[in-house]
């Protein structure tokens, strides 16, 4: 089996460069696109969404092909308000870079 090795990536994971598309309707998901692939297993447990009071929103997250995005659909329709995308510091990209 052959493979290629590219230049090293030595940058922290920074959500400020992610494209976040807020839901347009109460029953549509939030979509997050990353600038590079992230570790799939860690993505499954390190991204959450909370409401303005800090309550975790229950729902289902789906990782997009190539681990370059995440779509979150809430269990219940969105309620007007402010929400926060939380990124646990355990999240890594494929080179082991983390947000912290």
mmCIF file with all atom_site columns, N, CA, C and O in Angstrom, residues 9-56:
data_model
loop_
_atom_site.group_PDB
_atom_site.id
_atom_site.type_symbol
_atom_site.label_atom_id
_atom_site.label_alt_id
_atom_site.label_comp_id
_atom_site.label_asym_id
_atom_site.label_entity_id
_atom_site.label_seq_id
_atom_site.pdbx_PDB_ins_code
_atom_site.Cartn_x
_atom_site.Cartn_y
_atom_site.Cartn_z
_atom_site.occupancy
_atom_site.B_iso_or_equiv
_atom_site.pdbx_formal_charge
_atom_site.auth_seq_id
_atom_site.auth_comp_id
_atom_site.auth_asym_id
_atom_site.auth_atom_id
_atom_site.pdbx_PDB_model_num
ATOM 1   N N  . UNK A 1 9  ? 1.116   20.299 9.680  1.00 0.00 ? 9  UNK A N  1
ATOM 2   C CA . UNK A 1 9  ? 0.170   21.340 10.052 1.00 0.00 ? 9  UNK A CA 1
ATOM 3   C C  . UNK A 1 9  ? 0.366   21.577 11.537 1.00 0.00 ? 9  UNK A C  1
ATOM 4   O O  . UNK A 1 9  ? 0.165   20.672 12.344 1.00 0.00 ? 9  UNK A O  1
ATOM 5   N N  . UNK A 1 10 ? 0.784   22.777 11.885 1.00 0.00 ? 10 UNK A N  1
ATOM 6   C CA . UNK A 1 10 ? 1.051   23.100 13.279 1.00 0.00 ? 10 UNK A CA 1
ATOM 7   C C  . UNK A 1 10 ? 0.236   24.316 13.709 1.00 0.00 ? 10 UNK A C  1
ATOM 8   O O  . UNK A 1 10 ? 0.781   25.296 14.197 1.00 0.00 ? 10 UNK A O  1
ATOM 9   N N  . UNK A 1 11 ? -1.075  24.235 13.520 1.00 0.00 ? 11 UNK A N  1
ATOM 10  C CA . UNK A 1 11 ? -1.961  25.335 13.886 1.00 0.00 ? 11 UNK A CA 1
ATOM 11  C C  . UNK A 1 11 ? -3.039  24.813 14.821 1.00 0.00 ? 11 UNK A C  1
ATOM 12  O O  . UNK A 1 11 ? -3.575  23.732 14.620 1.00 0.00 ? 11 UNK A O  1
ATOM 13  N N  . UNK A 1 12 ? -3.364  25.622 15.817 1.00 0.00 ? 12 UNK A N  1
ATOM 14  C CA . UNK A 1 12 ? -4.473  25.254 16.700 1.00 0.00 ? 12 UNK A CA 1
ATOM 15  C C  . UNK A 1 12 ? -5.759  25.180 15.882 1.00 0.00 ? 12 UNK A C  1
ATOM 16  O O  . UNK A 1 12 ? -5.883  25.841 14.841 1.00 0.00 ? 12 UNK A O  1
ATOM 17  N N  . UNK A 1 13 ? -6.696  24.383 16.356 1.00 0.00 ? 13 UNK A N  1
ATOM 18  C CA . UNK A 1 13 ? -8.015  24.347 15.737 1.00 0.00 ? 13 UNK A CA 1
ATOM 19  C C  . UNK A 1 13 ? -8.724  25.628 16.153 1.00 0.00 ? 13 UNK A C  1
ATOM 20  O O  . UNK A 1 13 ? -8.876  25.897 17.346 1.00 0.00 ? 13 UNK A O  1
ATOM 21  N N  . UNK A 1 14 ? -9.127  26.426 15.188 1.00 0.00 ? 14 UNK A N  1
ATOM 22  C CA . UNK A 1 14 ? -9.769  27.701 15.499 1.00 0.00 ? 14 UNK A CA 1
ATOM 23  C C  . UNK A 1 14 ? -11.148 27.802 14.885 1.00 0.00 ? 14 UNK A C  1
ATOM 24  O O  . UNK A 1 14 ? -11.293 27.844 13.670 1.00 0.00 ? 14 UNK A O  1
ATOM 25  N N  . UNK A 1 15 ? -12.158 27.831 15.719 1.00 0.00 ? 15 UNK A N  1
ATOM 26  C CA . UNK A 1 15 ? -13.539 27.902 15.240 1.00 0.00 ? 15 UNK A CA 1
ATOM 27  C C  . UNK A 1 15 ? -13.838 29.225 14.541 1.00 0.00 ? 15 UNK A C  1
ATOM 28  O O  . UNK A 1 15 ? -14.802 29.313 13.785 1.00 0.00 ? 15 UNK A O  1
ATOM 29  N N  . UNK A 1 16 ? -13.013 30.245 14.772 1.00 0.00 ? 16 UNK A N  1
ATOM 30  C CA . UNK A 1 16 ? -13.265 31.530 14.127 1.00 0.00 ? 16 UNK A CA 1
ATOM 31  C C  . UNK A 1 16 ? -13.174 31.438 12.599 1.00 0.00 ? 16 UNK A C  1
ATOM 32  O O  . UNK A 1 16 ? -13.729 32.266 11.890 1.00 0.00 ? 16 UNK A O  1
ATOM 33  N N  . UNK A 1 17 ? -12.523 30.406 12.092 1.00 0.00 ? 17 UNK A N  1
ATOM 34  C CA . UNK A 1 17 ? -12.422 30.229 10.643 1.00 0.00 ? 17 UNK A CA 1
ATOM 35  C C  . UNK A 1 17 ? -13.468 29.259 10.088 1.00 0.00 ? 17 UNK A C  1
ATOM 36  O O  . UNK A 1 17 ? -13.532 29.033 8.886  1.00 0.00 ? 17 UNK A O  1
ATOM 37  N N  . UNK A 1 18 ? -14.287 28.660 10.958 1.00 0.00 ? 18 UNK A N  1
ATOM 38  C CA . UNK A 1 18 ? -15.319 27.740 10.510 1.00 0.00 ? 18 UNK A CA 1
ATOM 39  C C  . UNK A 1 18 ? -16.494 28.520 9.935  1.00 0.00 ? 18 UNK A C  1
ATOM 40  O O  . UNK A 1 18 ? -16.792 29.635 10.370 1.00 0.00 ? 18 UNK A O  1
ATOM 41  N N  . UNK A 1 19 ? -17.174 27.933 8.988  1.00 0.00 ? 19 UNK A N  1
ATOM 42  C CA . UNK A 1 19 ? -18.401 28.522 8.429  1.00 0.00 ? 19 UNK A CA 1
ATOM 43  C C  . UNK A 1 19 ? -19.589 27.895 9.153  1.00 0.00 ? 19 UNK A C  1
ATOM 44  O O  . UNK A 1 19 ? -19.801 26.687 9.068  1.00 0.00 ? 19 UNK A O  1
ATOM 45  N N  . UNK A 1 20 ? -20.329 28.718 9.866  1.00 0.00 ? 20 UNK A N  1
ATOM 46  C CA . UNK A 1 20 ? -21.481 28.227 10.624 1.00 0.00 ? 20 UNK A CA 1
ATOM 47  C C  . UNK A 1 20 ? -22.740 28.810 10.012 1.00 0.00 ? 20 UNK A C  1
ATOM 48  O O  . UNK A 1 20 ? -22.889 30.025 9.910  1.00 0.00 ? 20 UNK A O  1
ATOM 49  N N  . UNK A 1 21 ? -23.624 27.921 9.570  1.00 0.00 ? 21 UNK A N  1
ATOM 50  C CA . UNK A 1 21 ? -24.896 28.337 8.978  1.00 0.00 ? 21 UNK A CA 1
ATOM 51  C C  . UNK A 1 21 ? -26.000 28.077 9.989  1.00 0.00 ? 21 UNK A C  1
ATOM 52  O O  . UNK A 1 21 ? -26.303 26.934 10.318 1.00 0.00 ? 21 UNK A O  1
ATOM 53  N N  . UNK A 1 22 ? -26.566 29.164 10.486 1.00 0.00 ? 22 UNK A N  1
ATOM 54  C CA . UNK A 1 22 ? -27.645 29.058 11.469 1.00 0.00 ? 22 UNK A CA 1
ATOM 55  C C  . UNK A 1 22 ? -28.899 28.490 10.807 1.00 0.00 ? 22 UNK A C  1
ATOM 56  O O  . UNK A 1 22 ? -29.108 28.666 9.602  1.00 0.00 ? 22 UNK A O  1
ATOM 57  N N  . UNK A 1 23 ? -29.742 27.839 11.577 1.00 0.00 ? 23 UNK A N  1
ATOM 58  C CA . UNK A 1 23 ? -30.995 27.302 11.026 1.00 0.00 ? 23 UNK A CA 1
ATOM 59  C C  . UNK A 1 23 ? -31.862 28.435 10.482 1.00 0.00 ? 23 UNK A C  1
ATOM 60  O O  . UNK A 1 23 ? -31.947 29.505 11.078 1.00 0.00 ? 23 UNK A O  1
ATOM 61  N N  . UNK A 1 24 ? -32.488 28.188 9.340  1.00 0.00 ? 24 UNK A N  1
ATOM 62  C CA . UNK A 1 24 ? -33.362 29.197 8.741  1.00 0.00 ? 24 UNK A CA 1
ATOM 63  C C  . UNK A 1 24 ? -34.795 29.068 9.239  1.00 0.00 ? 24 UNK A C  1
ATOM 64  O O  . UNK A 1 24 ? -35.560 30.012 9.190  1.00 0.00 ? 24 UNK A O  1
ATOM 65  N N  . UNK A 1 25 ? -35.154 27.897 9.711  1.00 0.00 ? 25 UNK A N  1
ATOM 66  C CA . UNK A 1 25 ? -36.496 27.617 10.224 1.00 0.00 ? 25 UNK A CA 1
ATOM 67  C C  . UNK A 1 25 ? -36.373 26.818 11.511 1.00 0.00 ? 25 UNK A C  1
ATOM 68  O O  . UNK A 1 25 ? -35.297 26.298 11.822 1.00 0.00 ? 25 UNK A O  1
ATOM 69  N N  . UNK A 1 26 ? -37.463 26.695 12.244 1.00 0.00 ? 26 UNK A N  1
ATOM 70  C CA . UNK A 1 26 ? -37.426 25.988 13.529 1.00 0.00 ? 26 UNK A CA 1
ATOM 71  C C  . UNK A 1 26 ? -37.126 24.500 13.387 1.00 0.00 ? 26 UNK A C  1
ATOM 72  O O  . UNK A 1 26 ? -36.723 23.858 14.349 1.00 0.00 ? 26 UNK A O  1
ATOM 73  N N  . UNK A 1 27 ? -37.288 23.954 12.201 1.00 0.00 ? 27 UNK A N  1
ATOM 74  C CA . UNK A 1 27 ? -37.086 22.512 12.024 1.00 0.00 ? 27 UNK A CA 1
ATOM 75  C C  . UNK A 1 27 ? -35.903 22.177 11.107 1.00 0.00 ? 27 UNK A C  1
ATOM 76  O O  . UNK A 1 27 ? -35.817 21.077 10.591 1.00 0.00 ? 27 UNK A O  1
ATOM 77  N N  . UNK A 1 28 ? -34.991 23.142 10.897 1.00 0.00 ? 28 UNK A N  1
ATOM 78  C CA . UNK A 1 28 ? -33.816 22.861 10.067 1.00 0.00 ? 28 UNK A CA 1
ATOM 79  C C  . UNK A 1 28 ? -32.567 22.787 10.945 1.00 0.00 ? 28 UNK A C  1
ATOM 80  O O  . UNK A 1 28 ? -32.519 23.375 12.028 1.00 0.00 ? 28 UNK A O  1
ATOM 81  N N  . UNK A 1 29 ? -31.540 22.078 10.498 1.00 0.00 ? 29 UNK A N  1
ATOM 82  C CA . UNK A 1 29 ? -30.339 21.904 11.320 1.00 0.00 ? 29 UNK A CA 1
ATOM 83  C C  . UNK A 1 29 ? -29.404 23.113 11.254 1.00 0.00 ? 29 UNK A C  1
ATOM 84  O O  . UNK A 1 29 ? -29.537 23.974 10.395 1.00 0.00 ? 29 UNK A O  1
ATOM 85  N N  . UNK A 1 30 ? -28.452 23.125 12.163 1.00 0.00 ? 30 UNK A N  1
ATOM 86  C CA . UNK A 1 30 ? -27.330 24.054 12.089 1.00 0.00 ? 30 UNK A CA 1
ATOM 87  C C  . UNK A 1 30 ? -26.212 23.301 11.372 1.00 0.00 ? 30 UNK A C  1
ATOM 88  O O  . UNK A 1 30 ? -26.044 22.092 11.558 1.00 0.00 ? 30 UNK A O  1
ATOM 89  N N  . UNK A 1 31 ? -25.491 24.015 10.497 1.00 0.00 ? 31 UNK A N  1
ATOM 90  C CA . UNK A 1 31 ? -24.425 23.377 9.723  1.00 0.00 ? 31 UNK A CA 1
ATOM 91  C C  . UNK A 1 31 ? -23.105 24.063 10.020 1.00 0.00 ? 31 UNK A C  1
ATOM 92  O O  . UNK A 1 31 ? -23.025 25.290 10.033 1.00 0.00 ? 31 UNK A O  1
ATOM 93  N N  . UNK A 1 32 ? -22.074 23.256 10.253 1.00 0.00 ? 32 UNK A N  1
ATOM 94  C CA . UNK A 1 32 ? -20.741 23.780 10.550 1.00 0.00 ? 32 UNK A CA 1
ATOM 95  C C  . UNK A 1 32 ? -19.763 23.152 9.554  1.00 0.00 ? 32 UNK A C  1
ATOM 96  O O  . UNK A 1 32 ? -19.713 21.935 9.410  1.00 0.00 ? 32 UNK A O  1
ATOM 97  N N  . UNK A 1 33 ? -18.988 23.984 8.864  1.00 0.00 ? 33 UNK A N  1
ATOM 98  C CA . UNK A 1 33 ? -17.961 23.498 7.927  1.00 0.00 ? 33 UNK A CA 1
ATOM 99  C C  . UNK A 1 33 ? -16.601 23.877 8.493  1.00 0.00 ? 33 UNK A C  1
ATOM 100 O O  . UNK A 1 33 ? -16.371 25.032 8.862  1.00 0.00 ? 33 UNK A O  1
ATOM 101 N N  . UNK A 1 34 ? -15.703 22.908 8.587  1.00 0.00 ? 34 UNK A N  1
ATOM 102 C CA . UNK A 1 34 ? -14.363 23.115 9.120  1.00 0.00 ? 34 UNK A CA 1
ATOM 103 C C  . UNK A 1 34 ? -13.397 23.461 7.992  1.00 0.00 ? 34 UNK A C  1
ATOM 104 O O  . UNK A 1 34 ? -13.650 23.143 6.831  1.00 0.00 ? 34 UNK A O  1
ATOM 105 N N  . UNK A 1 35 ? -12.262 24.044 8.341  1.00 0.00 ? 35 UNK A N  1
ATOM 106 C CA . UNK A 1 35 ? -11.263 24.399 7.334  1.00 0.00 ? 35 UNK A CA 1
ATOM 107 C C  . UNK A 1 35 ? -10.348 23.241 6.979  1.00 0.00 ? 35 UNK A C  1
ATOM 108 O O  . UNK A 1 35 ? -9.647  23.287 5.975  1.00 0.00 ? 35 UNK A O  1
ATOM 109 N N  . UNK A 1 36 ? -10.350 22.196 7.815  1.00 0.00 ? 36 UNK A N  1
ATOM 110 C CA . UNK A 1 36 ? -9.556  20.990 7.539  1.00 0.00 ? 36 UNK A CA 1
ATOM 111 C C  . UNK A 1 36 ? -10.219 19.807 8.241  1.00 0.00 ? 36 UNK A C  1
ATOM 112 O O  . UNK A 1 36 ? -11.022 19.999 9.151  1.00 0.00 ? 36 UNK A O  1
ATOM 113 N N  . UNK A 1 37 ? -9.895  18.587 7.851  1.00 0.00 ? 37 UNK A N  1
ATOM 114 C CA . UNK A 1 37 ? -10.512 17.421 8.495  1.00 0.00 ? 37 UNK A CA 1
ATOM 115 C C  . UNK A 1 37 ? -10.160 17.348 9.980  1.00 0.00 ? 37 UNK A C  1
ATOM 116 O O  . UNK A 1 37 ? -9.048  17.666 10.390 1.00 0.00 ? 37 UNK A O  1
ATOM 117 N N  . UNK A 1 38 ? -11.139 16.916 10.768 1.00 0.00 ? 38 UNK A N  1
ATOM 118 C CA . UNK A 1 38 ? -10.945 16.731 12.202 1.00 0.00 ? 38 UNK A CA 1
ATOM 119 C C  . UNK A 1 38 ? -11.150 15.265 12.550 1.00 0.00 ? 38 UNK A C  1
ATOM 120 O O  . UNK A 1 38 ? -11.709 14.500 11.767 1.00 0.00 ? 38 UNK A O  1
ATOM 121 N N  . UNK A 1 39 ? -10.668 14.864 13.701 1.00 0.00 ? 39 UNK A N  1
ATOM 122 C CA . UNK A 1 39 ? -10.749 13.466 14.127 1.00 0.00 ? 39 UNK A CA 1
ATOM 123 C C  . UNK A 1 39 ? -12.205 13.045 14.308 1.00 0.00 ? 39 UNK A C  1
ATOM 124 O O  . UNK A 1 39 ? -12.925 13.617 15.115 1.00 0.00 ? 39 UNK A O  1
ATOM 125 N N  . UNK A 1 40 ? -12.632 12.059 13.544 1.00 0.00 ? 40 UNK A N  1
ATOM 126 C CA . UNK A 1 40 ? -14.029 11.628 13.528 1.00 0.00 ? 40 UNK A CA 1
ATOM 127 C C  . UNK A 1 40 ? -14.525 11.153 14.896 1.00 0.00 ? 40 UNK A C  1
ATOM 128 O O  . UNK A 1 40 ? -15.587 11.557 15.351 1.00 0.00 ? 40 UNK A O  1
ATOM 129 N N  . UNK A 1 41 ? -13.769 10.300 15.547 1.00 0.00 ? 41 UNK A N  1
ATOM 130 C CA . UNK A 1 41 ? -14.207 9.766  16.839 1.00 0.00 ? 41 UNK A CA 1
ATOM 131 C C  . UNK A 1 41 ? -14.354 10.883 17.870 1.00 0.00 ? 41 UNK A C  1
ATOM 132 O O  . UNK A 1 41 ? -15.293 10.883 18.663 1.00 0.00 ? 41 UNK A O  1
ATOM 133 N N  . UNK A 1 42 ? -13.457 11.844 17.858 1.00 0.00 ? 42 UNK A N  1
ATOM 134 C CA . UNK A 1 42 ? -13.546 12.964 18.798 1.00 0.00 ? 42 UNK A CA 1
ATOM 135 C C  . UNK A 1 42 ? -14.697 13.902 18.440 1.00 0.00 ? 42 UNK A C  1
ATOM 136 O O  . UNK A 1 42 ? -15.354 14.441 19.331 1.00 0.00 ? 42 UNK A O  1
ATOM 137 N N  . UNK A 1 43 ? -14.959 14.086 17.157 1.00 0.00 ? 43 UNK A N  1
ATOM 138 C CA . UNK A 1 43 ? -16.080 14.936 16.743 1.00 0.00 ? 43 UNK A CA 1
ATOM 139 C C  . UNK A 1 43 ? -17.400 14.421 17.304 1.00 0.00 ? 43 UNK A C  1
ATOM 140 O O  . UNK A 1 43 ? -18.282 15.207 17.650 1.00 0.00 ? 43 UNK A O  1
ATOM 141 N N  . UNK A 1 44 ? -17.516 13.121 17.397 1.00 0.00 ? 44 UNK A N  1
ATOM 142 C CA . UNK A 1 44 ? -18.764 12.520 17.869 1.00 0.00 ? 44 UNK A CA 1
ATOM 143 C C  . UNK A 1 44 ? -19.082 12.874 19.309 1.00 0.00 ? 44 UNK A C  1
ATOM 144 O O  . UNK A 1 44 ? -20.223 12.775 19.732 1.00 0.00 ? 44 UNK A O  1
ATOM 145 N N  . UNK A 1 45 ? -18.076 13.332 20.082 1.00 0.00 ? 45 UNK A N  1
ATOM 146 C CA . UNK A 1 45 ? -18.348 13.630 21.484 1.00 0.00 ? 45 UNK A CA 1
ATOM 147 C C  . UNK A 1 45 ? -17.863 14.996 21.958 1.00 0.00 ? 45 UNK A C  1
ATOM 148 O O  . UNK A 1 45 ? -18.075 15.352 23.109 1.00 0.00 ? 45 UNK A O  1
ATOM 149 N N  . UNK A 1 46 ? -17.238 15.785 21.103 1.00 0.00 ? 46 UNK A N  1
ATOM 150 C CA . UNK A 1 46 ? -16.665 17.046 21.578 1.00 0.00 ? 46 UNK A CA 1
ATOM 151 C C  . UNK A 1 46 ? -17.407 18.301 21.120 1.00 0.00 ? 46 UNK A C  1
ATOM 152 O O  . UNK A 1 46 ? -17.042 19.402 21.532 1.00 0.00 ? 46 UNK A O  1
ATOM 153 N N  . UNK A 1 47 ? -18.407 18.171 20.277 1.00 0.00 ? 47 UNK A N  1
ATOM 154 C CA . UNK A 1 47 ? -19.194 19.330 19.858 1.00 0.00 ? 47 UNK A CA 1
ATOM 155 C C  . UNK A 1 47 ? -20.583 19.238 20.477 1.00 0.00 ? 47 UNK A C  1
ATOM 156 O O  . UNK A 1 47 ? -21.234 18.202 20.399 1.00 0.00 ? 47 UNK A O  1
ATOM 157 N N  . UNK A 1 48 ? -21.020 20.317 21.089 1.00 0.00 ? 48 UNK A N  1
ATOM 158 C CA . UNK A 1 48 ? -22.365 20.391 21.645 1.00 0.00 ? 48 UNK A CA 1
ATOM 159 C C  . UNK A 1 48 ? -22.926 21.783 21.391 1.00 0.00 ? 48 UNK A C  1
ATOM 160 O O  . UNK A 1 48 ? -22.177 22.722 21.097 1.00 0.00 ? 48 UNK A O  1
ATOM 161 N N  . UNK A 1 49 ? -24.224 21.902 21.534 1.00 0.00 ? 49 UNK A N  1
ATOM 162 C CA . UNK A 1 49 ? -24.888 23.202 21.417 1.00 0.00 ? 49 UNK A CA 1
ATOM 163 C C  . UNK A 1 49 ? -25.674 23.432 22.694 1.00 0.00 ? 49 UNK A C  1
ATOM 164 O O  . UNK A 1 49 ? -26.353 22.529 23.189 1.00 0.00 ? 49 UNK A O  1
ATOM 165 N N  . UNK A 1 50 ? -25.558 24.655 23.228 1.00 0.00 ? 50 UNK A N  1
ATOM 166 C CA . UNK A 1 50 ? -26.298 25.027 24.425 1.00 0.00 ? 50 UNK A CA 1
ATOM 167 C C  . UNK A 1 50 ? -27.136 26.267 24.154 1.00 0.00 ? 50 UNK A C  1
ATOM 168 O O  . UNK A 1 50 ? -26.819 27.061 23.265 1.00 0.00 ? 50 UNK A O  1
ATOM 169 N N  . UNK A 1 51 ? -28.192 26.426 24.951 1.00 0.00 ? 51 UNK A N  1
ATOM 170 C CA . UNK A 1 51 ? -29.024 27.619 24.831 1.00 0.00 ? 51 UNK A CA 1
ATOM 171 C C  . UNK A 1 51 ? -28.430 28.747 25.684 1.00 0.00 ? 51 UNK A C  1
ATOM 172 O O  . UNK A 1 51 ? -27.371 28.586 26.300 1.00 0.00 ? 51 UNK A O  1
ATOM 173 N N  . UNK A 1 52 ? -29.107 29.886 25.734 1.00 0.00 ? 52 UNK A N  1
ATOM 174 C CA . UNK A 1 52 ? -28.604 31.058 26.461 1.00 0.00 ? 52 UNK A CA 1
ATOM 175 C C  . UNK A 1 52 ? -28.427 30.799 27.956 1.00 0.00 ? 52 UNK A C  1
ATOM 176 O O  . UNK A 1 52 ? -27.634 31.465 28.616 1.00 0.00 ? 52 UNK A O  1
ATOM 177 N N  . UNK A 1 53 ? -29.143 29.832 28.500 1.00 0.00 ? 53 UNK A N  1
ATOM 178 C CA . UNK A 1 53 ? -29.031 29.493 29.923 1.00 0.00 ? 53 UNK A CA 1
ATOM 179 C C  . UNK A 1 53 ? -27.961 28.433 30.189 1.00 0.00 ? 53 UNK A C  1
ATOM 180 O O  . UNK A 1 53 ? -27.752 28.031 31.319 1.00 0.00 ? 53 UNK A O  1
ATOM 181 N N  . UNK A 1 54 ? -27.307 27.939 29.127 1.00 0.00 ? 54 UNK A N  1
ATOM 182 C CA . UNK A 1 54 ? -26.270 26.922 29.274 1.00 0.00 ? 54 UNK A CA 1
ATOM 183 C C  . UNK A 1 54 ? -26.780 25.502 29.249 1.00 0.00 ? 54 UNK A C  1
ATOM 184 O O  . UNK A 1 54 ? -26.024 24.564 29.486 1.00 0.00 ? 54 UNK A O  1
ATOM 185 N N  . UNK A 1 55 ? -28.065 25.324 28.923 1.00 0.00 ? 55 UNK A N  1
ATOM 186 C CA . UNK A 1 55 ? -28.636 23.975 28.837 1.00 0.00 ? 55 UNK A CA 1
ATOM 187 C C  . UNK A 1 55 ? -28.246 23.321 27.520 1.00 0.00 ? 55 UNK A C  1
ATOM 188 O O  . UNK A 1 55 ? -28.387 23.926 26.460 1.00 0.00 ? 55 UNK A O  1
ATOM 189 N N  . UNK A 1 56 ? -27.764 22.088 27.620 1.00 0.00 ? 56 UNK A N  1
ATOM 190 C CA . UNK A 1 56 ? -27.386 21.343 26.412 1.00 0.00 ? 56 UNK A CA 1
ATOM 191 C C  . UNK A 1 56 ? -28.631 21.018 25.599 1.00 0.00 ? 56 UNK A C  1
ATOM 192 O O  . UNK A 1 56 ? -29.630 20.546 26.133 1.00 0.00 ? 56 UNK A O  1
#
